[in-house]
Coordinates of C-alpha atoms and ligand atoms in Angstrom, one line a residue:
X1 CA -25.1 -5.8 -72.4
X2 CA -26.8 -4.9 -69.3
X3 CA -24.7 -6.2 -66.4
X4 CA -27.3 -5.4 -63.3
X5 CA -30.6 -6.6 -63.3
X6 CA -31.9 -3.5 -61.2
X7 CA -30.0 -0.5 -62.8
X8 CA -28.8 1.5 -59.5
X9 CA -29.3 5.7 -59.7
X10 CA -26.0 6.6 -60.8
X11 CA -24.6 9.8 -59.5
X12 CA -22.8 12.2 -62.2
X13 CA -19.9 12.7 -60.3
X14 CA -18.0 11.2 -63.7
X15 CA -14.3 10.6 -63.1
X16 CA -11.6 11.5 -60.2
X17 CA -13.6 8.7 -57.8
X18 CA -11.1 6.3 -55.6
X19 CA -10.8 2.9 -57.0
X20 CA -7.6 0.7 -56.7
X21 CA -5.7 -0.7 -53.6
X22 CA -9.2 -2.3 -52.9
X23 CA -8.7 -5.2 -50.0
X24 CA -10.8 -7.4 -51.7
X25 CA -8.2 -7.6 -54.4
X26 CA -5.5 -7.4 -52.6
X27 CA -4.1 -10.9 -53.8
X28 CA -2.7 -11.5 -57.2
X29 CA -4.6 -14.7 -58.4
X30 CA -3.0 -14.6 -62.0
X31 CA 0.9 -14.9 -63.3
X32 CA 1.5 -11.1 -63.6
X33 CA 3.0 -11.6 -67.2
X34 CA -0.7 -12.6 -68.2
X35 CA -2.1 -9.6 -66.5
X36 CA 0.4 -7.4 -68.7
X37 CA -0.7 -9.3 -71.7
X38 CA -4.5 -8.4 -71.0
X39 CA -3.6 -5.2 -70.5
X40 CA -1.8 -4.7 -73.2
X41 CA -4.1 -6.3 -75.7
X42 CA -6.8 -4.2 -74.0
X43 CA -5.6 -1.1 -75.3
X44 CA -4.8 -2.4 -79.3
X45 CA -8.3 -3.4 -78.7
X46 CA -9.9 0.3 -77.6
X47 CA -7.5 1.6 -80.4
X48 CA -9.0 -0.8 -83.4
X49 CA -12.6 1.9 -83.9
X50 CA -15.0 -0.4 -84.3
X51 CA -18.1 1.0 -84.4
X52 CA -20.7 0.2 -86.8
X53 CA -19.8 1.5 -90.6
X54 CA -15.8 2.7 -89.7
X55 CA -14.7 -1.2 -91.4
X56 CA -12.5 -1.8 -88.7
X57 CA -13.3 -4.9 -87.4
X58 CA -11.7 -7.0 -90.4
X59 CA -8.4 -5.9 -89.2
X60 CA -9.4 -6.3 -85.5
X61 CA -10.1 -9.7 -86.4
X62 CA -6.6 -10.2 -88.2
X63 CA -4.7 -8.5 -85.7
X64 CA -6.5 -11.3 -82.7
X65 CA -5.9 -14.1 -84.8
X66 CA -2.4 -13.0 -85.2
X67 CA -1.8 -13.1 -81.5
X68 CA -4.0 -16.2 -81.4
X69 CA -1.6 -18.5 -84.2
X70 CA 1.4 -17.0 -82.3
X71 CA 0.5 -18.7 -79.1
X72 CA 0.1 -22.2 -80.7
X73 CA -3.9 -21.9 -82.8
X74 CA -2.7 -23.8 -86.0
X75 CA -4.2 -21.4 -89.0
X76 CA -6.6 -24.0 -89.8
X77 CA -8.3 -23.8 -86.8
X78 CA -9.1 -20.2 -86.7
X79 CA -11.3 -18.1 -89.4
X80 CA -12.0 -15.2 -89.8
X81 CA -14.3 -13.8 -92.4
X82 CA -15.5 -10.4 -93.6
X83 CA -19.3 -10.5 -93.1
X84 CA -22.2 -7.8 -93.1
X85 CA -19.5 -4.9 -93.4
X86 CA -18.0 -6.0 -90.4
X87 CA -16.2 -9.6 -89.4
X88 CA -16.8 -12.6 -87.1
X89 CA -13.5 -14.8 -85.7
X90 CA -14.0 -18.4 -84.8
X91 CA -11.1 -20.1 -83.4
X92 CA -11.0 -23.9 -82.1
X93 CA -8.9 -25.0 -79.5
X94 CA -9.2 -28.7 -79.9
X95 CA -9.7 -31.0 -77.3
X96 CA -10.0 -34.8 -76.7
X97 CA -13.8 -34.8 -77.8
X98 CA -15.4 -36.4 -74.7
X99 CA -17.9 -33.9 -74.4
X100 CA -19.6 -31.6 -76.6
X101 CA -18.0 -28.2 -77.3
X102 CA -17.8 -25.3 -75.1
X103 CA -18.6 -21.8 -77.2
X104 CA -17.1 -18.7 -75.3
X105 CA -18.9 -15.9 -77.0
X106 CA -17.8 -12.0 -76.9
X107 CA -18.4 -9.3 -79.9
X108 CA -15.6 -6.8 -81.6
X109 CA -17.7 -4.4 -81.9
X110 CA -18.6 -1.1 -80.1
X111 CA -20.8 1.8 -79.6
X112 CA -20.3 4.4 -81.1
X113 CA -18.4 7.5 -79.3
X114 CA -18.1 10.9 -80.3
X115 CA -14.8 12.3 -79.0
X116 CA -15.9 15.9 -78.6
X117 CA -18.2 14.9 -76.0
X118 CA -15.6 12.3 -74.0
X119 CA -12.6 14.0 -71.8
X120 CA -10.4 11.3 -73.6
X121 CA -10.0 10.2 -77.0
X122 CA -12.0 7.6 -76.7
X123 CA -10.3 5.4 -78.7
X124 CA -6.8 5.7 -77.2
X125 CA -6.6 3.5 -73.7
X126 CA -6.0 6.2 -70.8
X127 CA -5.1 4.5 -67.5
X128 CA -5.7 6.9 -65.0
X129 CA -7.4 7.4 -61.2
X130 CA -7.1 3.5 -60.8
X131 CA -9.5 3.2 -64.1
X132 CA -8.7 2.4 -67.6
X133 CA -11.4 4.8 -70.2
X134 CA -11.9 4.2 -73.5
X135 CA -15.0 3.0 -75.3
X136 CA -15.5 -0.8 -75.3
X137 CA -13.0 -0.8 -72.3
X138 CA -16.1 -2.4 -70.2
X139 CA -18.9 -3.5 -73.5
X140 CA -17.5 -5.9 -74.6
X141 CA -13.1 -5.4 -75.2
X142 CA -12.7 -6.4 -71.6
X143 CA -14.7 -9.8 -71.5
X144 CA -13.0 -10.1 -74.8
X145 CA -9.8 -9.6 -73.9
X146 CA -10.2 -11.8 -71.0
X147 CA -11.1 -14.5 -73.4
X148 CA -8.6 -14.1 -75.5
X149 CA -5.7 -14.0 -72.5
X150 CA -7.1 -17.0 -71.2
X151 CA -6.9 -19.1 -74.2
X152 CA -3.5 -17.9 -74.5
X153 CA -2.2 -18.8 -71.2
X154 CA -3.9 -22.4 -71.8
X155 CA -1.9 -23.1 -74.7
X156 CA 1.0 -21.8 -72.8
X157 CA 0.4 -24.4 -69.9
X158 CA -0.2 -27.0 -72.3
X159 CA -4.0 -27.6 -70.8
X160 CA -5.3 -30.6 -72.8
X161 CA -9.2 -29.9 -73.0
X162 CA -11.5 -32.9 -72.6
X163 CA -14.0 -30.9 -75.3
X164 CA -13.4 -28.5 -77.7
X165 CA -13.5 -25.0 -76.8
X166 CA -14.5 -22.4 -79.8
X167 CA -13.9 -18.6 -79.3
X168 CA -17.0 -17.3 -81.2
X169 CA -16.4 -13.2 -81.4
X170 CA -19.0 -11.7 -83.4
X171 CA -19.3 -8.2 -85.2
X172 CA -22.3 -6.6 -85.1
X173 CA -23.7 -7.3 -81.4
X174 CA -24.7 -3.9 -80.7
X175 CA -26.5 -3.0 -83.9
X176 CA -28.1 -5.7 -85.7
X177 CA -26.6 -9.3 -85.2
X178 CA -26.5 -10.7 -88.3
X179 CA -23.1 -11.5 -87.5
X180 CA -24.2 -13.4 -84.4
X181 CA -26.8 -15.0 -86.4
X182 CA -24.5 -16.7 -88.5
X183 CA -22.0 -17.8 -85.5
X184 CA -24.8 -19.5 -84.3
X185 CA -26.2 -21.2 -87.2
X186 CA -22.7 -22.6 -87.6
X187 CA -21.8 -23.5 -84.0
X188 CA -24.9 -25.2 -83.2
X189 CA -24.3 -28.4 -81.0
X190 CA -22.2 -27.0 -79.1
X191 CA -23.4 -27.8 -74.8
X192 CA -22.5 -24.5 -73.5
X193 CA -22.0 -21.1 -74.5
X194 CA -20.4 -18.9 -72.1
X195 CA -20.8 -15.5 -72.4
X196 CA -18.0 -12.6 -71.2
X197 CA -20.8 -10.2 -72.1
X198 CA -23.6 -10.6 -69.7
X199 CA -23.6 -11.2 -66.1
X200 CA -20.8 -10.2 -63.9
X201 CA -20.0 -9.3 -60.3
X202 CA -21.6 -6.4 -58.5
X203 CA -19.5 -4.1 -55.5
X204 CA -21.0 -1.9 -53.3
X205 CA -19.8 1.5 -53.0
X206 CA -17.4 0.5 -50.2
X207 CA -15.9 -1.9 -52.1
X208 CA -17.5 -5.1 -50.6
X209 CA -18.6 -7.8 -53.4
X210 CA -22.4 -8.1 -53.1
X211 CA -23.3 -10.7 -55.7
X212 CA -22.7 -12.5 -58.8
X213 CA -24.9 -12.5 -61.0
X214 CA -25.6 -15.4 -64.0
X215 CA -27.3 -14.2 -67.1
X216 CA -29.0 -17.3 -68.3
X217 CA -32.4 -15.8 -69.8
X218 CA -33.2 -12.6 -71.8
X219 CA -36.3 -11.3 -73.4
X220 CA -37.0 -10.6 -77.2
X221 CA -36.6 -7.0 -77.9
X222 CA -39.3 -6.2 -80.7
X223 CA -40.3 -2.6 -81.7
X224 CA -44.1 -2.5 -83.6
X225 CA -45.4 0.3 -85.8
X226 CA -48.8 0.1 -85.1
X227 CA -50.6 2.5 -87.6
X228 CA -54.1 3.5 -88.9
X229 CA -54.8 5.3 -92.3
X230 CA -57.9 7.3 -93.5
X231 CA -58.7 9.1 -96.6
X232 CA -59.0 12.3 -94.5
X233 CA -60.4 15.7 -96.0
X234 CA -61.1 19.5 -95.3
X235 CA -61.1 19.6 -91.1
X236 CA -63.7 22.1 -91.6
X237 CA -66.0 18.9 -92.9
X238 CA -65.4 16.9 -90.0
X239 CA -66.0 13.0 -89.6
X240 CA -66.5 10.9 -86.8
X241 CA -63.7 8.0 -88.1
X242 CA -60.3 9.9 -87.9
X243 CA -56.7 8.0 -87.8
X244 CA -55.8 10.0 -84.7
X245 CA -58.8 9.0 -82.6
X246 CA -58.4 6.0 -84.0
X247 CA -55.0 5.8 -82.8
X248 CA -55.7 7.3 -79.4
X249 CA -58.5 4.8 -78.6
X250 CA -55.6 1.9 -79.7
X251 CA -52.9 3.4 -77.4
X252 CA -55.6 3.4 -74.3
X253 CA -56.2 0.1 -75.0
X254 CA -53.0 -1.0 -74.7
X255 CA -52.2 1.1 -71.5
X256 CA -54.8 -0.8 -69.9
X257 CA -53.6 -4.0 -70.9
X258 CA -51.5 -6.8 -69.0
X259 CA -49.7 -9.4 -70.4
X260 CA -50.7 -13.0 -68.6
X261 CA -48.0 -13.7 -65.9
X262 CA -44.9 -15.6 -66.5
X263 CA -41.8 -17.4 -64.7
X264 CA -39.0 -20.1 -65.1
X265 CA -36.3 -21.5 -63.8
X266 CA -34.1 -18.1 -63.5
X267 CA -36.6 -15.4 -62.4
X268 CA -38.0 -17.7 -59.6
X269 CA -34.4 -18.5 -58.1
X270 CA -33.4 -14.9 -58.9
X271 CA -36.5 -13.3 -56.8
X272 CA -36.1 -16.2 -53.8
X273 CA -32.6 -14.7 -53.3
X274 CA -32.8 -11.2 -53.9
X275 CA -36.6 -11.4 -52.2
X276 CA -34.0 -12.4 -49.1
X277 CA -31.8 -9.4 -49.3
X278 CA -34.3 -6.5 -49.9
X279 CA -36.3 -5.2 -46.7
X280 CA -40.0 -5.1 -46.3
X281 CA -43.3 -5.9 -48.2
X282 CA -41.5 -6.2 -51.5
X283 CA -38.7 -8.6 -50.4
X284 CA -41.5 -11.0 -48.6
X285 CA -43.9 -10.6 -52.1
X286 CA -40.1 -11.6 -54.0
X287 CA -40.1 -14.3 -51.2
X288 CA -44.0 -15.2 -51.9
X289 CA -43.4 -15.3 -55.7
X290 CA -40.6 -17.3 -55.9
X291 CA -42.8 -19.9 -53.8
X292 CA -45.9 -19.8 -55.4
X293 CA -45.9 -17.8 -58.5
X294 CA -49.8 -17.9 -58.9
X295 CA -49.5 -15.2 -55.4
X296 CA -52.2 -12.7 -56.2
X297 CA -51.0 -10.2 -53.7
X298 CA -47.2 -10.7 -54.1
X299 CA -47.5 -10.0 -58.1
X300 CA -49.5 -6.7 -57.6
X301 CA -46.6 -5.6 -55.1
X302 CA -44.3 -6.7 -57.4
X303 CA -45.5 -5.6 -60.3
X304 CA -45.3 -1.7 -59.3
X305 CA -42.1 -1.9 -59.0
X306 CA -40.4 -0.4 -62.5
X307 CA -37.6 -2.0 -62.2
X308 CA -39.0 -5.3 -61.6
X309 CA -42.3 -6.1 -63.6
X310 CA -40.6 -6.8 -66.5
X311 CA -39.2 -10.1 -64.6
X312 CA -43.2 -10.8 -64.2
X313 CA -44.2 -11.0 -67.9
X314 CA -44.0 -9.9 -71.4
X315 CA -44.3 -6.0 -70.9
X316 CA -45.5 -3.3 -74.1
X317 CA -45.4 0.0 -73.9
X318 CA -46.2 3.1 -76.3
X319 CA -42.8 4.7 -77.2
X320 CA -43.0 7.5 -80.4
X321 CA -46.2 8.8 -82.0
X322 CA -46.6 10.8 -85.7
X323 CA -49.8 11.6 -87.3
X324 CA -51.4 14.5 -89.3
X325 CA -49.9 16.5 -91.8
X326 CA -51.1 19.9 -91.7
X327 CA -53.1 21.8 -89.2
X328 CA -56.1 22.1 -91.5
X329 CA -56.6 18.9 -92.5
X330 CA -58.3 15.5 -91.2
X331 CA -55.1 13.0 -90.5
X332 CA -54.4 10.8 -93.5
X333 CA -52.2 8.6 -90.9
X334 CA -51.7 8.1 -87.1
X335 CA -48.4 5.7 -85.9
X336 CA -47.0 4.9 -83.3
X337 CA -44.1 2.8 -81.9
X338 CA -45.0 0.1 -79.4
X339 CA -41.6 -1.2 -77.6
X340 CA -42.5 -4.8 -76.2
X341 CA -39.9 -7.0 -73.7
X342 CA -40.9 -10.5 -74.5
X343 CA -40.8 -13.1 -72.1
X344 CA -38.4 -16.0 -72.9
X345 CA -40.6 -18.8 -74.8
X346 CA -43.1 -16.3 -76.2
X347 CA -43.2 -16.3 -79.8
X348 CA -43.0 -12.2 -81.1
X349 CA -46.1 -13.4 -83.4
X350 CA -48.0 -14.0 -81.0
X351 CA -47.1 -10.9 -79.2
X352 CA -48.4 -9.3 -82.4
X353 CA -51.6 -11.1 -82.5
X354 CA -52.7 -10.0 -78.4
X355 CA -52.2 -6.4 -79.6
X356 CA -54.5 -6.8 -82.6
X357 CA -57.0 -8.4 -80.3
X358 CA -56.6 -5.8 -77.8
X359 CA -57.2 -3.1 -79.9
X360 CA -59.8 -4.7 -81.6
X361 CA -60.0 -2.5 -84.4
X362 CA -59.9 -4.0 -88.1
X363 CA -58.5 -0.9 -89.3
X364 CA -55.2 -1.4 -87.7
X365 CA -51.9 -2.3 -89.3
X366 CA -49.4 -3.8 -86.7
X367 CA -45.6 -4.2 -88.5
X368 CA -42.8 -5.2 -86.8
X369 CA -40.0 -2.7 -87.1
X370 CA -37.1 -4.9 -87.0
X371 CA -36.7 -8.9 -87.4
X372 CA -36.7 -9.8 -83.6
X373 CA -35.2 -13.2 -82.8
X374 CA -36.9 -15.1 -79.4
X375 CA -35.2 -18.0 -77.3
X376 CA -36.1 -19.9 -74.6
X377 CA -34.7 -19.3 -71.1
X378 CA -31.4 -21.9 -70.4
X379 CA -32.2 -24.2 -67.6
X380 CA -30.0 -23.4 -64.3
X381 CA -27.0 -26.7 -64.9
X382 CA -25.3 -27.8 -61.9
X383 CA -22.2 -28.0 -64.0
X384 CA -21.9 -24.4 -64.7
X385 CA -23.1 -22.8 -61.0
X386 CA -20.5 -25.7 -59.7
X387 CA -18.0 -24.0 -61.9
X388 CA -19.1 -21.1 -61.1
X389 CA -19.0 -21.3 -57.6
X390 CA -15.6 -22.8 -57.5
X391 CA -14.0 -19.6 -59.4
X392 CA -15.8 -17.2 -57.2
X393 CA -14.8 -18.7 -54.5
X394 CA -10.8 -18.7 -55.2
X395 CA -12.1 -14.4 -54.3
X396 CA -15.2 -14.4 -52.6
X397 CA -15.9 -17.4 -50.7
X398 CA -20.0 -18.0 -50.4
X399 CA -20.7 -15.2 -52.6
X400 CA -24.4 -15.3 -53.6
X401 CA -24.7 -16.8 -57.2
X402 CA -27.8 -14.9 -58.7
X403 CA -28.9 -16.1 -61.5
X404 CA -30.7 -13.5 -64.1
X405 CA -33.4 -12.6 -66.8
X406 CA -32.0 -9.5 -68.8
X407 CA -34.4 -7.3 -70.7
X408 CA -32.0 -8.0 -73.2
X409 CA -30.4 -8.4 -75.4
X410 CA -26.8 -10.3 -75.9
X411 CA -25.3 -12.5 -78.6
X412 CA -26.6 -15.2 -76.3
X413 CA -30.5 -15.0 -77.4
X414 CA -29.1 -16.4 -80.7
X415 CA -27.3 -19.2 -79.5
X416 CA -30.7 -20.0 -77.1
X417 CA -32.5 -19.6 -80.4
X418 CA -30.2 -22.6 -82.1
X419 CA -30.8 -24.4 -79.0
X420 CA -27.6 -23.7 -76.8
X421 CA -27.8 -23.3 -73.0
X422 CA -25.9 -19.6 -72.7
X423 CA -25.0 -18.2 -69.9
X424 CA -23.5 -14.8 -68.9
X425 CA -20.9 -15.1 -66.9
X426 CA -18.7 -12.3 -67.1
X427 CA -15.7 -12.3 -64.4
X428 CA -15.8 -8.2 -64.0
X429 CA -16.6 -7.2 -61.1
X430 CA -17.8 -3.2 -61.0
X431 CA -19.4 -0.6 -59.0
X432 CA -23.0 0.5 -60.0
X433 CA -21.5 3.7 -60.0
X434 CA -19.0 3.0 -62.4
X435 CA -21.0 1.4 -64.9
X436 CA -20.8 3.8 -68.5
X437 CA -21.0 1.0 -71.3
X438 CA -22.2 2.7 -73.7
X439 CA -22.0 6.0 -72.0
X440 CA -19.6 8.7 -72.1
X441 CA -15.7 7.9 -70.7
X442 CA -16.7 4.4 -70.2
X443 CA -14.5 2.5 -67.8
X444 CA -13.3 -0.4 -66.0
X445 CA -11.4 -0.3 -63.0
X446 CA -7.5 -1.7 -63.1
X447 CA -7.5 -3.9 -60.5
X448 CA -10.4 -5.9 -61.8
X449 CA -8.0 -7.3 -64.5
X450 CA -6.1 -9.9 -62.3
X451 CA -9.5 -12.0 -60.6
X452 CA -11.1 -11.6 -64.2
X453 CA -8.8 -13.8 -65.5
X454 CA -8.4 -16.4 -63.2
X455 CA -12.4 -16.2 -63.3
X456 CA -11.9 -17.6 -67.0
X457 CA -8.8 -19.9 -66.1
X458 CA -11.1 -21.4 -63.6
X459 CA -14.5 -22.0 -65.7
X460 CA -12.4 -23.2 -68.5
X461 CA -9.8 -25.6 -66.7
X462 CA -13.1 -27.0 -64.8
X463 CA -15.6 -27.1 -67.2
X464 CA -13.6 -28.5 -69.6
X465 CA -11.0 -30.2 -67.6
X466 CA -12.9 -32.9 -65.3
Ligands
ZN1 ZN1 -21.9 -5.7 -75.2

């Protein structure tokens, strides 16, 4: 997952910064026993090494299922199923059925981590300097832990939801998302998906909250292998037809092509709000675009920003190259990888067709490297933003809620593809300089647990309780 729409440049001052005793987090909102419960669960979760191929996810899912049974979930309402070398967990908190279910989404797997490269063992949670360190502390075992702990707390409080709340944990979000696809297929028909692996709050380096990002759309990730083949021959006998020249021409054409400008509710609202906080010409352009997405001058200014151009439509860029087999032979094959980030609602095959048109050479072969699933943007829903408003006002009254379209991908892409409105609404507030998801020495501030638990408690009691 990527929490921040514009990734701040990270200084390489990894550990040993100050974090705790942040005044913004001074008043506890959650009964301390649930904060303790969450910290214990997070630590246990880190010790299950749920990287691809390690085969630990079934055991982890069974451990989580045990906790849910202990909290009062009936065994019949919990499913743990081994799948694709990993596992899924589905747990249903039964409601009165007045409304269609809410799905809570998180993933059990983590990106691999090489202990030799880490300062501390990545699979033992270490509490130090005001942080919890370990692989998955932020992505996504923090979010998973918040969901689990909140469900346990709601059971203990005797909360009776007006709709089923279904915990849906995937086991290969970081790799193939086959378990996610299966979950989305099985659980389709839910009204709302709340994803703990997207969105979240940002705080500046002084500890002041800046904004809450609600992820409501994501671009589709797709790699196309573009290949030219040729009979080849001896390089002392050159001919005009040449696989490398063909490929070079194709690359130049792609470099010059711009996909049409697109927009949706999420990107327009995002430009409106971020524009207001951005100085100068760029800020003005963002606001102008939010009012009129056909404004050519605004489009030009925004598209010159690498961090923003992807918000204006589909982008494709050459990323890898290979070709030829000997210094003294005409190349028989030349290939490049073109990586595309496809705007929500656009079909992968349409992008492939556009690339073929742009290259305009009948000899080209374009192959989609791995199945990519595309999805529409979710609408901005008042019930969801209203619940978020309520949750955030308990901590940071009036803090802006900025909708976000991320460059992808989270489990939400599959839920959206099955027609379910899906929102990344993680309760974690972090500084950009603490953001080490997927990286070395991944960590979360220890004082983030209390507020994140309150966040989920408010969201669920609001969306399933009134
Ligand atoms: Zn994640």
